[in-house]
CSV table of C-alpha atoms in Angstrom, one decimal:
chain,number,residue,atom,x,y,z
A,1072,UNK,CA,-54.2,-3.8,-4.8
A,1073,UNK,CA,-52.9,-6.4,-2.3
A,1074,UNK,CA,-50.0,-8.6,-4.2
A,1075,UNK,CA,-51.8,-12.2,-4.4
A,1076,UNK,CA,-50.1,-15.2,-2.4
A,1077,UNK,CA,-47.8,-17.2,-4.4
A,1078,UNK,CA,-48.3,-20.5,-2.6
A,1079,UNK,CA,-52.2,-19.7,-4.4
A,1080,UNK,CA,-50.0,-21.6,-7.5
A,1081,UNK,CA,-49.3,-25.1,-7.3
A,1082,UNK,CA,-45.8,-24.2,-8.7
A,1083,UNK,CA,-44.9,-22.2,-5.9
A,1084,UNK,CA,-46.3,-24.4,-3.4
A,1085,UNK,CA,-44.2,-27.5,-5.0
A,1086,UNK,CA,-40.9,-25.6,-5.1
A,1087,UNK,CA,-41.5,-24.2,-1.1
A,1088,UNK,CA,-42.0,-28.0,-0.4
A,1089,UNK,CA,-38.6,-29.0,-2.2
A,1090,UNK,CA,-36.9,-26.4,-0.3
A,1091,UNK,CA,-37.9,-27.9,3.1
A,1092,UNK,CA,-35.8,-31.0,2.2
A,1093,UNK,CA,-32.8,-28.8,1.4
A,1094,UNK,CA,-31.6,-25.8,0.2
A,1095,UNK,CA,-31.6,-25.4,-3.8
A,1096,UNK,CA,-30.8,-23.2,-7.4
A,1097,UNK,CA,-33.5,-22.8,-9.6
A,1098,UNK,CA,-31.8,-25.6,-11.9
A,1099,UNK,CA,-31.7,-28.3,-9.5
A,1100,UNK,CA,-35.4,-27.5,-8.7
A,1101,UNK,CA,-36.5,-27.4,-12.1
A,1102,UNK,CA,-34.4,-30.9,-12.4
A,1103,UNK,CA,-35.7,-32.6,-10.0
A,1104,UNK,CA,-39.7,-31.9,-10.6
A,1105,UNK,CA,-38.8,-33.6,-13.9
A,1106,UNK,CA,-37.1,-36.7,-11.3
A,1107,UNK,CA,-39.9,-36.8,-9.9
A,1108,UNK,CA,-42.7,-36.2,-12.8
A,1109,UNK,CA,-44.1,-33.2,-11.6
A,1110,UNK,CA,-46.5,-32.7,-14.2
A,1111,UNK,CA,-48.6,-35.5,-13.8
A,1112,UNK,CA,-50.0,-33.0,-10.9
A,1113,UNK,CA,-49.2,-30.2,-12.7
A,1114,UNK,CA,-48.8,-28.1,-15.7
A,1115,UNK,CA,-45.3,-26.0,-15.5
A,1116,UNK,CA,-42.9,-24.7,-17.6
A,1117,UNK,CA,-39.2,-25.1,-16.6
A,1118,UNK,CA,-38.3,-21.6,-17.3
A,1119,UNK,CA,-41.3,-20.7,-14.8
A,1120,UNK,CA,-39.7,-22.2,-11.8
A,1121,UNK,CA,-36.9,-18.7,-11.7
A,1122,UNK,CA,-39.9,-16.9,-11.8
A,1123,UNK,CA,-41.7,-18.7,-8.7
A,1124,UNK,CA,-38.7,-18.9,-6.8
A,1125,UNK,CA,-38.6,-14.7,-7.4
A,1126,UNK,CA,-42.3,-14.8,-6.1
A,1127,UNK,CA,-41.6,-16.8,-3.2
A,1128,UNK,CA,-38.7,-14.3,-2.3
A,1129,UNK,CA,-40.7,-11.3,-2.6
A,1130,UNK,CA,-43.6,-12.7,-0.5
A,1131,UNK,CA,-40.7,-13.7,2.6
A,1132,UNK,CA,-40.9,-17.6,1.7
A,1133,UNK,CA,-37.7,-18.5,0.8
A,1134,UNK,CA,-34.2,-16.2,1.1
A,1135,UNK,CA,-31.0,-16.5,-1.2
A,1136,UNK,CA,-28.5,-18.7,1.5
A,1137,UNK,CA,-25.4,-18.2,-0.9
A,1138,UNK,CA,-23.8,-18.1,-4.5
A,1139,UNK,CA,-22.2,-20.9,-6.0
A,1140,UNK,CA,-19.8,-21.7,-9.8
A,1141,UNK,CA,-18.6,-24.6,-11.0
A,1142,UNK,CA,-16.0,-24.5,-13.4
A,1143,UNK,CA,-17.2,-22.3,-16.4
A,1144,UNK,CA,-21.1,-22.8,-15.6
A,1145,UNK,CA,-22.7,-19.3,-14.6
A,1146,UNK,CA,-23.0,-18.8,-10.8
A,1147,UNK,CA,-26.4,-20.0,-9.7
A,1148,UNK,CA,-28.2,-18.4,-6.4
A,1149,UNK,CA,-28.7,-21.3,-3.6
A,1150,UNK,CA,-32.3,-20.6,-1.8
A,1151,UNK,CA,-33.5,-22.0,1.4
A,1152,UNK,CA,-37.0,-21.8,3.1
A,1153,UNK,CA,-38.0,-19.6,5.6
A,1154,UNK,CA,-39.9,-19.8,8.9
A,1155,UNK,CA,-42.7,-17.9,7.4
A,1156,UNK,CA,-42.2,-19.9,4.5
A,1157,UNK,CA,-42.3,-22.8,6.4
A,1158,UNK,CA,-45.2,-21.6,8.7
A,1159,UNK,CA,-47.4,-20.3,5.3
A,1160,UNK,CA,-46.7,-23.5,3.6
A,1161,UNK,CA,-48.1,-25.9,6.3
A,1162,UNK,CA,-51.0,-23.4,6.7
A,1163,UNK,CA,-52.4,-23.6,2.8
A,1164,UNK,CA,-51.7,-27.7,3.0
A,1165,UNK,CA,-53.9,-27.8,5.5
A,1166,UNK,CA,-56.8,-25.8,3.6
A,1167,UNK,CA,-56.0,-27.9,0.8
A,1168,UNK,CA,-56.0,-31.3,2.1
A,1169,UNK,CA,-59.3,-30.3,5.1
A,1170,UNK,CA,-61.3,-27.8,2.4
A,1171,UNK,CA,-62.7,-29.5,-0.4
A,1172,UNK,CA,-62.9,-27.2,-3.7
A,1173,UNK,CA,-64.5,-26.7,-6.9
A,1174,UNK,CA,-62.3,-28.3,-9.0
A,1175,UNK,CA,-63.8,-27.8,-13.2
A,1176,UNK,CA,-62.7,-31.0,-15.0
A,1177,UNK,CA,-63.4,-30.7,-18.9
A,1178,UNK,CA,-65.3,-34.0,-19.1
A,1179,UNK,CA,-67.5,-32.4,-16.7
A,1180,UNK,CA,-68.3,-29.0,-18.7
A,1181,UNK,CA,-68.7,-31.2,-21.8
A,1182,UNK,CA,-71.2,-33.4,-20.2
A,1183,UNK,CA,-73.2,-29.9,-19.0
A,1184,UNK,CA,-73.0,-29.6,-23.3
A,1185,UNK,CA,-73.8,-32.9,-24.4
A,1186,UNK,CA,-77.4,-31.8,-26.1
A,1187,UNK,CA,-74.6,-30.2,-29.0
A,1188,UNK,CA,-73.7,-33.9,-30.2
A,1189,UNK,CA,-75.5,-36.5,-31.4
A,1190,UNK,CA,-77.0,-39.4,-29.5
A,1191,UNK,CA,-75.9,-42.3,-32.0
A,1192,UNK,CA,-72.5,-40.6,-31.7
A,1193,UNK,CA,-71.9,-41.2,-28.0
A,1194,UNK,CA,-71.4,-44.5,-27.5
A,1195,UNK,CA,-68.5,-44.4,-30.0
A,1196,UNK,CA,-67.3,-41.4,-28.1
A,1197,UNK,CA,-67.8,-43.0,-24.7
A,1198,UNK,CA,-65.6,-46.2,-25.5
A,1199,UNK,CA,-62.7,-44.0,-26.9
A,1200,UNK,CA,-62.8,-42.1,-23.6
A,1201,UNK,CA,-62.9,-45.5,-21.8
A,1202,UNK,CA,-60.3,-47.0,-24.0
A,1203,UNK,CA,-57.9,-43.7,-22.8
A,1204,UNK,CA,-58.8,-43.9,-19.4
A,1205,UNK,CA,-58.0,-48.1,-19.0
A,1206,UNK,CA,-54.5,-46.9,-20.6
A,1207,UNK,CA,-54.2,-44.0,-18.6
A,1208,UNK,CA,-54.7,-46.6,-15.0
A,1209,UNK,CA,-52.6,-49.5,-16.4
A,1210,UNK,CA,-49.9,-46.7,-17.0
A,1211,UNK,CA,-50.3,-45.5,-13.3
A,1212,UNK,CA,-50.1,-49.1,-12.1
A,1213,UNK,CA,-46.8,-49.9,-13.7
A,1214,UNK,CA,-45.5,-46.3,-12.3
A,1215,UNK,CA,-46.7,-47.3,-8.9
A,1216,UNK,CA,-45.2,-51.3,-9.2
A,1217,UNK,CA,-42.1,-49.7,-10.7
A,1218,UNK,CA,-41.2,-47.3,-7.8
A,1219,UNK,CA,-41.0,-50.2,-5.1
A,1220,UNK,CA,-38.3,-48.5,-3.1
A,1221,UNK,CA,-39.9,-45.5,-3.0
A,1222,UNK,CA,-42.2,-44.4,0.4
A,1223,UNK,CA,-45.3,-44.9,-0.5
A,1224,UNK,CA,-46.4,-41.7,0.7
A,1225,UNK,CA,-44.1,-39.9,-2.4
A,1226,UNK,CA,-47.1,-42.4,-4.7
A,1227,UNK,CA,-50.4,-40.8,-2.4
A,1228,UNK,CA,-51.1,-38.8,-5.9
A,1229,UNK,CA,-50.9,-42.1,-7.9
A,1230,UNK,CA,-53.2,-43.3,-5.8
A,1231,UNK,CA,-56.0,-40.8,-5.7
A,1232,UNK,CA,-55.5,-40.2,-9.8
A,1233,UNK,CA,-56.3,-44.6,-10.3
A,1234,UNK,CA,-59.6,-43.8,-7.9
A,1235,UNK,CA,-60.9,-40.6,-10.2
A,1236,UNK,CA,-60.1,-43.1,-13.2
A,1237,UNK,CA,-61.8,-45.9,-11.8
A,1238,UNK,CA,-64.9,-43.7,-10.6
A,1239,UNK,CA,-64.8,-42.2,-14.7
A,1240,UNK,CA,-64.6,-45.7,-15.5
A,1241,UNK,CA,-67.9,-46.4,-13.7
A,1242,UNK,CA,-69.8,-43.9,-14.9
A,1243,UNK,CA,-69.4,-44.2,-18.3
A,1244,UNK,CA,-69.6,-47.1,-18.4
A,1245,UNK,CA,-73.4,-46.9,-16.5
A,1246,UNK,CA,-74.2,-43.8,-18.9
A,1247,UNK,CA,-73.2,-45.7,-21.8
A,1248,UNK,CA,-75.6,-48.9,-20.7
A,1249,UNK,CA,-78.0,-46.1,-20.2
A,1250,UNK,CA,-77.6,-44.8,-23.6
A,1251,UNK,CA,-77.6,-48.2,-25.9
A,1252,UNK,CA,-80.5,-49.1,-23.8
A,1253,UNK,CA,-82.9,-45.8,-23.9
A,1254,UNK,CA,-81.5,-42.6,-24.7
A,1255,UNK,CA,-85.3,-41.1,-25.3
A,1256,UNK,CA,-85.4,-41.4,-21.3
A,1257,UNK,CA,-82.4,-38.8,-21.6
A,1258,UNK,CA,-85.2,-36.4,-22.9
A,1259,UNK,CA,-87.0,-36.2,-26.3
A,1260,UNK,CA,-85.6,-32.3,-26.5
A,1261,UNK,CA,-82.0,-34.1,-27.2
A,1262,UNK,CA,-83.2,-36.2,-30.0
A,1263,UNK,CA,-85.3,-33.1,-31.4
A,1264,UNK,CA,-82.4,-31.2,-31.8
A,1265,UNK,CA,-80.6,-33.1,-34.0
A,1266,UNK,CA,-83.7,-34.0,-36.4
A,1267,UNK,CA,-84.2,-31.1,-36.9
């Protein structure tokens, strides 16, 4: 069985890009995807960053550049990209950024089983969700207002996240309207579920 690429986890494709800027320890880039909130992208565990950077090694992407101690700290392995890693890297940012995906977003599925709850129940549903989501973009636009001197191209992410919230924002709040004003036109099967 072919080994699966590693740049296939958004992990691995973060800690290649880190390495461009300079060579690291696992330590330094498990530090600094918590500088720079990494999981609002992603979902990682710190300890799982030794075992990318092992990945990445095994696949040709990055190579150990040197050992280093300081004082009585353990030594600590210093890695650096490679030109395949460098070449392989560019290649799947491409794909991602030209190639659009199926991307399964848990509001979505539970809008495929909405028939389970309710109809009165919804709207109460539907503002908590909206309620979240206004938080959730006021939060983004204080990170975004807060990080001033930062290139505005480190924020793209920021960005794109407020426009998903916005666009959830919209429909709910249309499907909501929807809702209060007729949900029979949603389909009498829905209604005859639950009165049963």
């Amino acid at each position: 069985m072919a080994n699966r690429d590693p740049l296939r986890n958004w992990l691995a494709l973060t800690v290649l890009a880190y390495l461009l800027e300079r060579p690291m320890h696992p330590y330094e880039l498990g530090k600094l995807l918590k500088d720079r909130n990494a999981a609002r992208s992603m979902d990682y565990k710190h300890a799982s960053v030794y075992m990318v950077v092992e990945q990445l090694v095994r696949a040709g992407y990055v190579e150990a550049q040197r050992t280093e101690r300081q004082g009585q700290r353990p030594e600590r392995t210093v890695y650096r990209h490679t030109e395949t890693g460098r070449v392989a890297l560019r290649e799947r940012m491409r794909e991602l950024v030209a190639v659009p995906a199926k991307e399964y977003s848990h509001f979505q599925a539970a809008l495929s089983l909405i028939v389970v709850l309710p109809p009165d129940e919804l709207p109460e549903l539907l503002d908590r969700r909206r309620r979240a989501l206004a938080d959730a973009a006021a939060e983004l636009r204080t990170t975004v207002r807060a990080a001033e001197d930062v290139d505005p191209i480190f924020l793209i992410e920021c960005d794109y996240r407020l426009e998903l919230i916005e666009a959830e924002l919209r429909f709910i709040t249309r499907f909501d309207e929807h809702l209060r004003r007729d949900s029979r036109s949603l389909g009498e099967f829905w209604h005859d579920l639950h009165e049963r």
